Coordinates of C-alpha atoms in Angstrom, one line a residue:
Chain N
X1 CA -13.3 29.3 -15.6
X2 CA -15.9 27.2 -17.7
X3 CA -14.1 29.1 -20.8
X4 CA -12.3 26.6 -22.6
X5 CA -9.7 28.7 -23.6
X6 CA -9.0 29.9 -20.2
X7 CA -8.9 26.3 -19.0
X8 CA -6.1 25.4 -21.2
X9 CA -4.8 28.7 -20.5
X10 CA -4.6 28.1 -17.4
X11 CA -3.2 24.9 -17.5
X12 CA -0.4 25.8 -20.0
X13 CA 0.6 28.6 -17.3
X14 CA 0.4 25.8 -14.3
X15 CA 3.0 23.9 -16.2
X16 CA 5.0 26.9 -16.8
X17 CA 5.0 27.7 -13.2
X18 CA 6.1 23.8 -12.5
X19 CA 9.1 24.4 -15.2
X20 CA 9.9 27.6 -13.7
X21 CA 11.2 25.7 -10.5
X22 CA 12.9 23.2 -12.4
X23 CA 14.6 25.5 -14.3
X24 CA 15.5 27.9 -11.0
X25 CA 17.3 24.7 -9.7
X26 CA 19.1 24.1 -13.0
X27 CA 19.9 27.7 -13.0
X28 CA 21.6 27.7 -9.6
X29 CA 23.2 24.1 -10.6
X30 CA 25.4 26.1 -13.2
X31 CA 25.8 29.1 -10.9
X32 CA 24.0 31.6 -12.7
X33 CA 22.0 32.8 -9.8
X34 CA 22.3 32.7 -6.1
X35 CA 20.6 30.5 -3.5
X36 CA 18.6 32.7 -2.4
X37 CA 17.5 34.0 -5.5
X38 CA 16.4 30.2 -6.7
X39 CA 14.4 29.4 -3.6
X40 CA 12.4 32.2 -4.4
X41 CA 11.8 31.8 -7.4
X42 CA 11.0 28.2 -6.4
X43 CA 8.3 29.2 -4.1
X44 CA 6.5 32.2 -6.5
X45 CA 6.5 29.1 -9.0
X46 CA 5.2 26.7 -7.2
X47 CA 1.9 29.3 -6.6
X48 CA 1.7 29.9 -9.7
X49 CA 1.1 26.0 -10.0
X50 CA -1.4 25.1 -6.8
X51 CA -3.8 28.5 -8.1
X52 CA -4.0 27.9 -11.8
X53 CA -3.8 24.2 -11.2
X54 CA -6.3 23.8 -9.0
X55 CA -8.7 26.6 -10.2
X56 CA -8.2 24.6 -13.8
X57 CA -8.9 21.1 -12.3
X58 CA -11.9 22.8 -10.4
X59 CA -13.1 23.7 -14.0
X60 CA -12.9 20.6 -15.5
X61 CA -13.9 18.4 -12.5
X62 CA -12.1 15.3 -13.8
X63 CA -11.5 11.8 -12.1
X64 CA -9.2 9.0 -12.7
X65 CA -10.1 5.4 -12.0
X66 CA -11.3 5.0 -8.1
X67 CA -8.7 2.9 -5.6
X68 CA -11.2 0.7 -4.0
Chain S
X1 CA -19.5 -17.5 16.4
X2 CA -20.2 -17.9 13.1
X3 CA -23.1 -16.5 13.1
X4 CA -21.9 -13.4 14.5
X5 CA -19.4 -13.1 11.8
X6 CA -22.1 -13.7 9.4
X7 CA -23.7 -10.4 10.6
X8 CA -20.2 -8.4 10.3
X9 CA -20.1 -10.1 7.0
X10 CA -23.2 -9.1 5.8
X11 CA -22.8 -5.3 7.6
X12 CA -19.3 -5.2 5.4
X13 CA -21.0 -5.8 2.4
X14 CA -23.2 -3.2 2.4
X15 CA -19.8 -0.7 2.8
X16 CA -18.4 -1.8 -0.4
X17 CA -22.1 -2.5 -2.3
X18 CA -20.9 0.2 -4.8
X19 CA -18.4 -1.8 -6.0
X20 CA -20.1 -5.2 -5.8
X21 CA -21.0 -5.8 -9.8
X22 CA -18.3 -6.4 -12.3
X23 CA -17.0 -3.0 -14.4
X24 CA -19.0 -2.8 -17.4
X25 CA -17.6 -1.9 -20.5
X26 CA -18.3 1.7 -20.9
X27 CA -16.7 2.8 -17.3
X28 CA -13.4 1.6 -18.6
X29 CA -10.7 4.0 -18.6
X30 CA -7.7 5.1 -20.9
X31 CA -4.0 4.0 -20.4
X32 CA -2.8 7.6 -20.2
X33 CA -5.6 7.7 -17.2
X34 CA -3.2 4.4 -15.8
X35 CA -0.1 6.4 -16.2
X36 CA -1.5 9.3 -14.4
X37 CA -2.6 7.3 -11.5
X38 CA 0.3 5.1 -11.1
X39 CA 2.6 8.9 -11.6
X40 CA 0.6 10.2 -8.8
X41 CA 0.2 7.8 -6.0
X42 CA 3.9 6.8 -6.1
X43 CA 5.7 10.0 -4.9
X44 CA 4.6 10.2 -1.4
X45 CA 6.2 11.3 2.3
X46 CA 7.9 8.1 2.8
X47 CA 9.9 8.6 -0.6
X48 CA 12.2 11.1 1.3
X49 CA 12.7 8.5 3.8
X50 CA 13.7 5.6 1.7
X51 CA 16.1 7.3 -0.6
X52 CA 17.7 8.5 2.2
X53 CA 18.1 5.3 4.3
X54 CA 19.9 3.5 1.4
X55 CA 22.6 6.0 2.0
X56 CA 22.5 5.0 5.8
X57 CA 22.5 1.8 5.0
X58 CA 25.8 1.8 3.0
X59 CA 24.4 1.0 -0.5
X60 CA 27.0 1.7 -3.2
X61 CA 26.1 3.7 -6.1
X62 CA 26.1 0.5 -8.6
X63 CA 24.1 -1.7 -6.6
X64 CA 21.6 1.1 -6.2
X65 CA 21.4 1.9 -9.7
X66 CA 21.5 -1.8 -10.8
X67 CA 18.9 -2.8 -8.0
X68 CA 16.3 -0.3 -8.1
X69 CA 16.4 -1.1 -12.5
X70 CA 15.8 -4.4 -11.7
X71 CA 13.9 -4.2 -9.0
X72 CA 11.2 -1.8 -10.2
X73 CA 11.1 -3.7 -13.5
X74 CA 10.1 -6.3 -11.6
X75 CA 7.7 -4.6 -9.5
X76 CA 6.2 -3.9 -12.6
X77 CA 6.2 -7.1 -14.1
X78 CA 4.4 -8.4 -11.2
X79 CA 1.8 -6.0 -11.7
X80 CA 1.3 -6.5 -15.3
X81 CA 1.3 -10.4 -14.9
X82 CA -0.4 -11.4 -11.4
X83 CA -2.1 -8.5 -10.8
X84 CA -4.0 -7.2 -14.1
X85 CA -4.6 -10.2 -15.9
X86 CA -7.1 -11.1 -12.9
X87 CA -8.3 -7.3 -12.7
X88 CA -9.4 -7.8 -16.1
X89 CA -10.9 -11.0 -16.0
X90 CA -13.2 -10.7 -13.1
X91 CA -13.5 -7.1 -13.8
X92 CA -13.8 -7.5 -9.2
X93 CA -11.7 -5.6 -6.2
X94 CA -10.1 -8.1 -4.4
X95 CA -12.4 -7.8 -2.0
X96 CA -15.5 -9.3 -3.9
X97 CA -13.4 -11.4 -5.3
X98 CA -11.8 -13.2 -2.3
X99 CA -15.1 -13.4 -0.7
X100 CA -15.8 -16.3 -3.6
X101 CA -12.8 -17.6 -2.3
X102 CA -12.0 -17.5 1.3
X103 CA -15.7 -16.9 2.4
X104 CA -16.7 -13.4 4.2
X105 CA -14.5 -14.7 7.7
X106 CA -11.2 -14.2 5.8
X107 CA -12.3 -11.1 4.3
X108 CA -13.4 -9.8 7.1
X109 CA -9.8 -10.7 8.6
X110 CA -8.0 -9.2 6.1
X111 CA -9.8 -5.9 6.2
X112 CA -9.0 -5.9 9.9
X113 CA -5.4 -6.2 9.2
X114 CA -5.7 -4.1 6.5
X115 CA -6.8 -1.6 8.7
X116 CA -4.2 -2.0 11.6
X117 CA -1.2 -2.1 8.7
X118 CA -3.1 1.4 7.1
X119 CA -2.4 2.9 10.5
X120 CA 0.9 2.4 11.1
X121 CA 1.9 3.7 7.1
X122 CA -0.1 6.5 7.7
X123 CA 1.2 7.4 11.1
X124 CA 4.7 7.0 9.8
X125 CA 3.7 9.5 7.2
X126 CA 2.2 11.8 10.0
X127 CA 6.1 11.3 11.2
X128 CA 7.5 12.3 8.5
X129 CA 5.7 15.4 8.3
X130 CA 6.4 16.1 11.6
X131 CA 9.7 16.3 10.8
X132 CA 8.8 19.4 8.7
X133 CA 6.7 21.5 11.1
X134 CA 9.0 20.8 13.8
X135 CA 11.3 22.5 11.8
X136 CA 9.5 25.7 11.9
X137 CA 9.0 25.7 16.0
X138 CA 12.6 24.2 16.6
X139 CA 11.8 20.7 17.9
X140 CA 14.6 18.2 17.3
X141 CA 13.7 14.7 15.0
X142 CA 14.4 11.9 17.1
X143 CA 17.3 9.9 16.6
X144 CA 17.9 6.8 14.4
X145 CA 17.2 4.3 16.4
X146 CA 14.9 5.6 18.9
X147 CA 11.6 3.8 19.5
X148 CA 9.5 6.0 22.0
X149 CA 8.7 9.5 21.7
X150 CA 11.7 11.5 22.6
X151 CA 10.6 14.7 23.8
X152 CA 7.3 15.9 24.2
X153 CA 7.5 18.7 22.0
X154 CA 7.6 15.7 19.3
X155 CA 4.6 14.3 20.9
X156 CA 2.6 17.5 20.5
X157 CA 3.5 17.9 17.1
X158 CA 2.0 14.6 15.9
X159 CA -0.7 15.2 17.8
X160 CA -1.4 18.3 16.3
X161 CA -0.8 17.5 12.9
X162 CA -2.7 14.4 13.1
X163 CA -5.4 16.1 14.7
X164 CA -5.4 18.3 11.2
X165 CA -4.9 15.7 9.2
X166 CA -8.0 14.0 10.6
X167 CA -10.2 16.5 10.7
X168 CA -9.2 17.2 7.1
X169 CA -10.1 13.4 6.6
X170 CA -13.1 13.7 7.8
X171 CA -14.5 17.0 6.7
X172 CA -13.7 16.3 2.7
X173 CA -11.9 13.6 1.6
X174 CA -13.1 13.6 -1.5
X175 CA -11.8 17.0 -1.5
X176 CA -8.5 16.7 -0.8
X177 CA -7.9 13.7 -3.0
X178 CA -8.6 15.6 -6.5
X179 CA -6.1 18.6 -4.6
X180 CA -3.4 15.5 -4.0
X181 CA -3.7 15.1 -7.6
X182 CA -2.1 18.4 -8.5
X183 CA 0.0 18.5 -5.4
X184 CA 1.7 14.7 -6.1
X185 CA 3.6 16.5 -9.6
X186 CA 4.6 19.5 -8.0
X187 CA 6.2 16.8 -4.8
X188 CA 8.0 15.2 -7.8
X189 CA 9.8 18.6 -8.9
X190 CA 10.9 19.2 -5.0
X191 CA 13.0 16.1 -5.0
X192 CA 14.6 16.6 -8.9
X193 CA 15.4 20.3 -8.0
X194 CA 15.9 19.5 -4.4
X195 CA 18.8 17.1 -5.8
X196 CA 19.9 19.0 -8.3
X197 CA 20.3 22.1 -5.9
X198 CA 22.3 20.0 -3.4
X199 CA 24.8 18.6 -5.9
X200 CA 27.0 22.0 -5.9
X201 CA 27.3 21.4 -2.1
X202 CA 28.6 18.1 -2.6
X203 CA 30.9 19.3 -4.7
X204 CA 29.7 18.7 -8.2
X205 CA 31.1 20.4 -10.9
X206 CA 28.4 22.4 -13.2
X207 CA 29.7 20.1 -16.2
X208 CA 28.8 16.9 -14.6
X209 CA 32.4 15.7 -14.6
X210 CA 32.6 14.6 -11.3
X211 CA 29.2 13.3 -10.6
X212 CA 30.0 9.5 -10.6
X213 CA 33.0 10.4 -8.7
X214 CA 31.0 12.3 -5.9
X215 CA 28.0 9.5 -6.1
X216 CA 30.2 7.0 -5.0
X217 CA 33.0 8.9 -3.1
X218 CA 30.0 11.2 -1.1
X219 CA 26.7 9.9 -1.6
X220 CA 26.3 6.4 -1.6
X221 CA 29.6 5.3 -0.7
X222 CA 29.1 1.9 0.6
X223 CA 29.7 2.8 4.6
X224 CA 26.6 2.2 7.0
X225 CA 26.0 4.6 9.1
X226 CA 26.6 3.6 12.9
X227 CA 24.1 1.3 13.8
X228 CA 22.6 1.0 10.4
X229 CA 22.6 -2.8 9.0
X230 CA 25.0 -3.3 5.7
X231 CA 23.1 -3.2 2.6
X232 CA 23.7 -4.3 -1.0
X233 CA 22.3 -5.1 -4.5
X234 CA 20.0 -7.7 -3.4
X235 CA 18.7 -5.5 -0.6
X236 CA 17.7 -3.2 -2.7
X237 CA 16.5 -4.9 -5.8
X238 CA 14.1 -6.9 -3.3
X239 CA 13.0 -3.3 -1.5
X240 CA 11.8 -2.1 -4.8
X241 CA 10.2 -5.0 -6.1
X242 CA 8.2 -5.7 -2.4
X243 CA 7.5 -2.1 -1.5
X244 CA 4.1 -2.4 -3.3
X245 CA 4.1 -5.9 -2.5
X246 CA 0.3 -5.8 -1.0
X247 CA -0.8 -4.1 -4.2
X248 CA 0.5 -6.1 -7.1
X249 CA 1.1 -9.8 -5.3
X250 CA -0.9 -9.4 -2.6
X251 CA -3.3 -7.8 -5.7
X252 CA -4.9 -5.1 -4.0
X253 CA -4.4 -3.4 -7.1
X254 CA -7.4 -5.6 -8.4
X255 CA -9.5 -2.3 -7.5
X256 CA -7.7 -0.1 -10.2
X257 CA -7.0 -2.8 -12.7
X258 CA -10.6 -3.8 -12.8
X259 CA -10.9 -0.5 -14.9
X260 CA -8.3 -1.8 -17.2
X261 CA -9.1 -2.6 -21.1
X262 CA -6.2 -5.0 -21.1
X263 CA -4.1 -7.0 -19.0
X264 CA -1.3 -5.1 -20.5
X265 CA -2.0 -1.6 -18.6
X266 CA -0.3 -3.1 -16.2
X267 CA 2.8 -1.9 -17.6
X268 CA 2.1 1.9 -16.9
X269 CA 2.9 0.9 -13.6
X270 CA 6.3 1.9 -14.4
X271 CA 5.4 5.9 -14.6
X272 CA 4.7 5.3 -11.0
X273 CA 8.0 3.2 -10.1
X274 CA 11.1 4.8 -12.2
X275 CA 10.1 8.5 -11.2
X276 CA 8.8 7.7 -7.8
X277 CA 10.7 4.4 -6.6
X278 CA 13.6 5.5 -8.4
X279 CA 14.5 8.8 -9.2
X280 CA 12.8 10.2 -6.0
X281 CA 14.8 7.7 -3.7
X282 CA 17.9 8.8 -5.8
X283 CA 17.0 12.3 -5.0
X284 CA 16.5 11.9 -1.5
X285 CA 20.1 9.9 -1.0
X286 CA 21.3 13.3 -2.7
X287 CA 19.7 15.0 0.1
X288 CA 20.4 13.7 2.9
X289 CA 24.5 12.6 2.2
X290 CA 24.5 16.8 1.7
X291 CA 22.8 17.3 5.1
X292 CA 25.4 15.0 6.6
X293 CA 23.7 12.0 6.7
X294 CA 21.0 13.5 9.1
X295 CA 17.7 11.2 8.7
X296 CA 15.4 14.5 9.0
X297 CA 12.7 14.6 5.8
X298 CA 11.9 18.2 7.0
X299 CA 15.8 19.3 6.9
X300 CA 16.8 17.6 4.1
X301 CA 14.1 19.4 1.8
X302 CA 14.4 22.9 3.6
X303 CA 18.1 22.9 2.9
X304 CA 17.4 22.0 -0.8
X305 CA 14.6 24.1 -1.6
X306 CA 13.9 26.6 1.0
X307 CA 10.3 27.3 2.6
X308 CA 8.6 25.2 -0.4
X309 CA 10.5 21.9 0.6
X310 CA 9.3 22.5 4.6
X311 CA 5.5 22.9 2.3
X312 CA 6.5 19.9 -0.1
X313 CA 7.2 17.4 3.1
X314 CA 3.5 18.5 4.7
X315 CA 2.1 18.3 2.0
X316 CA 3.7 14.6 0.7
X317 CA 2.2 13.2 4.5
X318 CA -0.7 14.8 4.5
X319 CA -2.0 14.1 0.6
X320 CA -0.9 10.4 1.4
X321 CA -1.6 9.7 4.9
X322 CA -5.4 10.9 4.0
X323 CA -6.0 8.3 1.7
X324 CA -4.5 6.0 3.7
X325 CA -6.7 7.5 6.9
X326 CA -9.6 6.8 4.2
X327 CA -8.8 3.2 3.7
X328 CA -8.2 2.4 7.2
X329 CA -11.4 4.2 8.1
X330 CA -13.6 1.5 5.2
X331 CA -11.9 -1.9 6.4
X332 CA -12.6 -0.5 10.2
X333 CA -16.5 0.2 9.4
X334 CA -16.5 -3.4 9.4
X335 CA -16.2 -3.9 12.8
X336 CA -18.5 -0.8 14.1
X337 CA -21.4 -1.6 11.5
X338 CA -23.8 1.4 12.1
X339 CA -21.5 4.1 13.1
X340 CA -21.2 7.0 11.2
X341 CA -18.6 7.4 8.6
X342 CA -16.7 10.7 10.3
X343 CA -17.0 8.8 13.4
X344 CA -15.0 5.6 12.2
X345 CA -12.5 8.1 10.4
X346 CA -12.2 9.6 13.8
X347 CA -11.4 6.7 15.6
X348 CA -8.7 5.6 12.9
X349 CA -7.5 9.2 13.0
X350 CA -7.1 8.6 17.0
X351 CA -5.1 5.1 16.6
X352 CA -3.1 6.8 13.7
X353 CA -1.9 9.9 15.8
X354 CA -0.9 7.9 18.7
X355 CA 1.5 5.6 16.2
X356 CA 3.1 8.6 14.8
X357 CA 4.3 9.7 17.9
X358 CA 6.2 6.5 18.4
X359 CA 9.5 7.3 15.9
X360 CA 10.2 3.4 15.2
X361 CA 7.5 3.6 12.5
X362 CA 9.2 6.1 10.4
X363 CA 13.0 5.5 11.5
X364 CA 12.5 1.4 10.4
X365 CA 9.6 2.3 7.3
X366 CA 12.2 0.5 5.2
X367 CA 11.9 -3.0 7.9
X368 CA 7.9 -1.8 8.4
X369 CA 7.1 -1.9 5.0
X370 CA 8.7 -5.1 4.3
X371 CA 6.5 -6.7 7.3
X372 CA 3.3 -4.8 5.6
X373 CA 3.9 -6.5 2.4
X374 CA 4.8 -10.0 3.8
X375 CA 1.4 -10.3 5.8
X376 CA -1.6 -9.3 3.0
X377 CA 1.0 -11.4 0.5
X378 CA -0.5 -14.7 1.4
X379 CA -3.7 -13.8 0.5
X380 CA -2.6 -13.1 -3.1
X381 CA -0.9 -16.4 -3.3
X382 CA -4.3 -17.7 -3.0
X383 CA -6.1 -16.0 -5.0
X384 CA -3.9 -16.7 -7.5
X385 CA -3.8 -20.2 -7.3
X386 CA -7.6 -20.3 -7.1
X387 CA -7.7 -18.2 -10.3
X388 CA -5.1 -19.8 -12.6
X389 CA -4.2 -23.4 -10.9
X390 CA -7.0 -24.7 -9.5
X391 CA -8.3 -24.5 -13.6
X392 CA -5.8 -26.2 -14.6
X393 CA -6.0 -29.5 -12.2
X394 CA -9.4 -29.6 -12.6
X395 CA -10.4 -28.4 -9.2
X396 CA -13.4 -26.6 -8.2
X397 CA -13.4 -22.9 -8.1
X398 CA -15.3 -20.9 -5.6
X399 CA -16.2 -23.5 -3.0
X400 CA -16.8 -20.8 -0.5
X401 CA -19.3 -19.4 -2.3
X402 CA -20.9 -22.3 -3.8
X403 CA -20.9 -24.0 -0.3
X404 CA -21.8 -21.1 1.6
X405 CA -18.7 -21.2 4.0
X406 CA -18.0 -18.6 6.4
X407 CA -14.3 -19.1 6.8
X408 CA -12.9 -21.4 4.1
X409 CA -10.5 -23.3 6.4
X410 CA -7.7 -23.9 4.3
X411 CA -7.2 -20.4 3.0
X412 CA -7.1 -19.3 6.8
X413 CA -4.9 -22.4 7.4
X414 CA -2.8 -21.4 4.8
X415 CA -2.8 -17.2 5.9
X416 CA -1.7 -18.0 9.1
X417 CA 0.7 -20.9 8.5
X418 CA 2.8 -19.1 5.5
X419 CA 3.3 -15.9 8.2
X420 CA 4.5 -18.8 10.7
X421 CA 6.7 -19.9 7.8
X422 CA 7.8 -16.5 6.9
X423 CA 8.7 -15.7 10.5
X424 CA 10.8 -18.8 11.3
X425 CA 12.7 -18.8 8.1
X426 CA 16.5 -18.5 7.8
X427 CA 16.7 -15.5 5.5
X428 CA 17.0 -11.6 5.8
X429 CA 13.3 -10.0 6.5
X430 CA 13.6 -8.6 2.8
X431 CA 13.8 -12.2 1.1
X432 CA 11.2 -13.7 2.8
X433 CA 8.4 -13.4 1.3
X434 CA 9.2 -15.0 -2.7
X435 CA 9.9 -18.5 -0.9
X436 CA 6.6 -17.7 1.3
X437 CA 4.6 -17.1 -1.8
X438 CA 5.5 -20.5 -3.1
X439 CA 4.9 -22.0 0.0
X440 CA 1.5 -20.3 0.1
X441 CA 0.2 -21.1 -3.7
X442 CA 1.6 -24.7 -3.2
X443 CA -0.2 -25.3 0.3
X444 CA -4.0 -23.8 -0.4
X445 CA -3.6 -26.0 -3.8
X446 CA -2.8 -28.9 -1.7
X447 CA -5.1 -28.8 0.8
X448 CA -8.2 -27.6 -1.4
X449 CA -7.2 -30.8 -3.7
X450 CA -7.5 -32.8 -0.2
X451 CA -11.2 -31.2 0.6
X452 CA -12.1 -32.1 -2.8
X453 CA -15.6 -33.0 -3.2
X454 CA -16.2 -37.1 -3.7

């Protein structure tokens, strides 16, 4: 993914995937889906985030200050 | 004898050369890089733990709210005052820096406890996870309360996993740290859905109408759990403002603030304490009062989120007992001076595994972490009063350095005699340490105005 584009692609997507679990849990908060239902959409979200988050941060190969 | 610790000194100083100079000015960092560090490193395995044993402990739902406000501000206020105004102005880790000031001995001895107090978190974290897998294979979680291992299926589960998580350690740290930075936001989201799921069960209505109602009638209604000591306000305010104690006071934090352009990053410590040190440990409370007050990390998340809350407790002790591992692995070095790096991790590893299988370190973190943060605080004290007081009274700085001292006497003296302080005074274990830090700052300036040269 050295494509710009696809790297904030990608990253917009990640994020999507991170809301998507938030919102599941919301969802099934107010009742509007079942438990079962939420959990799995928890867990397809939450791949969606580790694969396009870690195939962006692969891409960019950024670090943060070092912990000594 | 002191010759011998001149040649550990002098083998310890070539593990941390790379850090040895001052930053320079172009390898300083952004605040948003602060916030993203201090967001990261502050939702870890032990979060589920905490949040949960305010509940056991019979916090109510004010004091909690009120304490952890406080507390963390103060948390960050420490770091923001102590800890980065040094950071910036030596632009040194502690470590460099305390070797002006204690001589290499005391360094030396504080990496060494460094290293023994890096074992215990990160077996406790190796515990927590445990938890978790044994979860999957049916293997109960010790009791509160329990101090050995108590059944061997919980024995081979540490082992195991801290067999991975060692092997992990020492085939790619590096590795695994820049993964930990995607996994720690995705942690986050398990506890706020994780809560947030668990509130129908405790009988929340979908309007919110009830919540306070249930938070204090359900959650954190003010009864300890059997066998649980009675905790309030000042409980927790001190718990958040000491659980990073050895990082802001005891100004381990030096290492990341060092990067700092001003003194005033300090304040983006507070993405790391009000999401992680406050809205995770409100999360977990929310988990564990709707599991029936069950301290089980690998439960409590399985209930709330399924399969990806069993993966969001391995993963919290695994991304954050490796660093940990990492840490312990560097201060140990010290003591093994030619051995290689995978082999020091290994032996860390080893000490680490055998400490998770011993529950006390994850069923007392709350105690554990308190003790953690009350032995490295001296050494802060200190420094501190090296850095800032000793200016002002016109004392020299850097004696050890200048002099060419092994141990500087009085900052060894005044190590070991604050602990002795801490340990015989009157006052709960979590209020210790502020009179201690007085005591510590006022002592070293005393007796280093004694040894004043004529």
């Amino acid at each position: 993914m050295k494509n710009p584009f696809l790297t904030r692609l990608a990253g917009w997507l990640a994020l999507l995937g991170l809301g998507s679990c938030l919102a599941a849990a919301a969802l099934f908060f107010l009742g509007r889906i079942a438990e079962s239902a939420y959990k799995r959409a928890f867990l397809i979200g939450s791949i969606v985030w580790f694969v396009l988050a870690a195939g962006r941060k692969m891409a960019s190969g950024r670090d943060a200050p070092r912990n000594g | 004898m002191s010759e011998r610790f001149s040649r550990l000194a002098a083998a310890m100083d070539r593990l941390y050369e790379f850090d040895r100079e001052p930053v320079t000015p172009d390898k300083l960092q952004s605040g948003a890089k602060f916030a993203g560090l201090f967001a990261g490193e502050h939702v870890a395995a032990t979060e589920f733990v905490i949040g949960a044993f305010f509940v056991l402990h019979g916090v109510g739902a004010r004091d909690l709210l009120w304490g952890l406000l406080i507390g963390n501000l103060l948390a960050v206020l420490s770091w923001t005052f102590i800890c980065a105004p040094i950071a910036v102005r030596t632009r040194l880790t502690l470590y460099w820096y305390l070797r002006k000031i204690a001589g290499p001995g005391v360094t030396f001895l504080c990496n060494i406890a460094n290293a023994f107090l890096y074992c215990v978190l990160a077996g406790a974290m190796i515990s927590v996870s445990a938890t978790a897998a044994g979860l999957l294979v049916g293997i109960p979680v010790p009791k509160l309360g329990t101090v050995l291992p108590s059944s061997l299926g919980w024995v081979l589960i540490c082992l195991v996993l801290g067999a991975a998580f060692t092997t992990v350690a020492i085939l790619g740290f590096a590795k695994l740290s820049r993964f930990a930075e995607i996994a720690s936001p995705w942690i986050f989201v398990v506890f706020i859905a994780g809560a947030l799921a668990m509130l129908p069960r405790l009988g929340v209505r979908p309007d919110l109408g009830n919540i306070w109602e249930v938070a204090t009638t359900k959650i954190w209604n003010g009864v300890a759990a059997a066998g649980q000591e009675k905790f309030g306000f000042w409980h927790v305010l001190f718990f958040a403002w000491f659980c990073n104690l050895a990082m802001h006071v005891g100004l381990s934090d030096m290492a990341i603030f060092r990067y700092a352009r001003k003194w005033t990053y300090g304040f983006f410590s507070a993405f790391g304490m009000y999401p992680g040190h406050m809205l995770a440990w409100i999360a977990s409370g929310v988990m564990v009062a709707a599991v029936g007050r069950e301290m089980h990390p690998g439960l409590m998340a399985s209930e709330a989120v399924g399969i990806a809350g069993i993966a969001g407790v391995l993963l919290a002790g695994w991304t954050t007992a490796n660093p940990t591992l990492y840490r312990a692995g560097l201060a140990l070095q010290t003591i093994t001076p030619g051995w290689p790096r995978w082999k020091i991790t290994l032996l860390a590893g080893a000490a680490t595994t055998v400490l998770a299988c011993f529950p006390v370190f994850f069923l007392k973190l709350l105690d554990y972490v308190a003790i953690y943060g009350l032995v490295l605080m001296p050494i802060g004290a200190i420094v501190f009063a090296e850095h800032w007081i000793f200016p002002l009274l016109g004392l020299e700085q850097y004696r050890a350095e200048k002099e060419g001292w092994t141990f500087n006497g009085a900052a060894l003296a005044v190590w070991l005699g604050t602990l002795a302080v801490a340990f015989v005074l009157p006052l709960h274990l979590y209020f210790r340490w502020l009179p201690c830090w007085f005591v510590a700052v006022l002592a070293y300036t005393g007796l280093m105005a004694v040894r004043r040269p004529r």
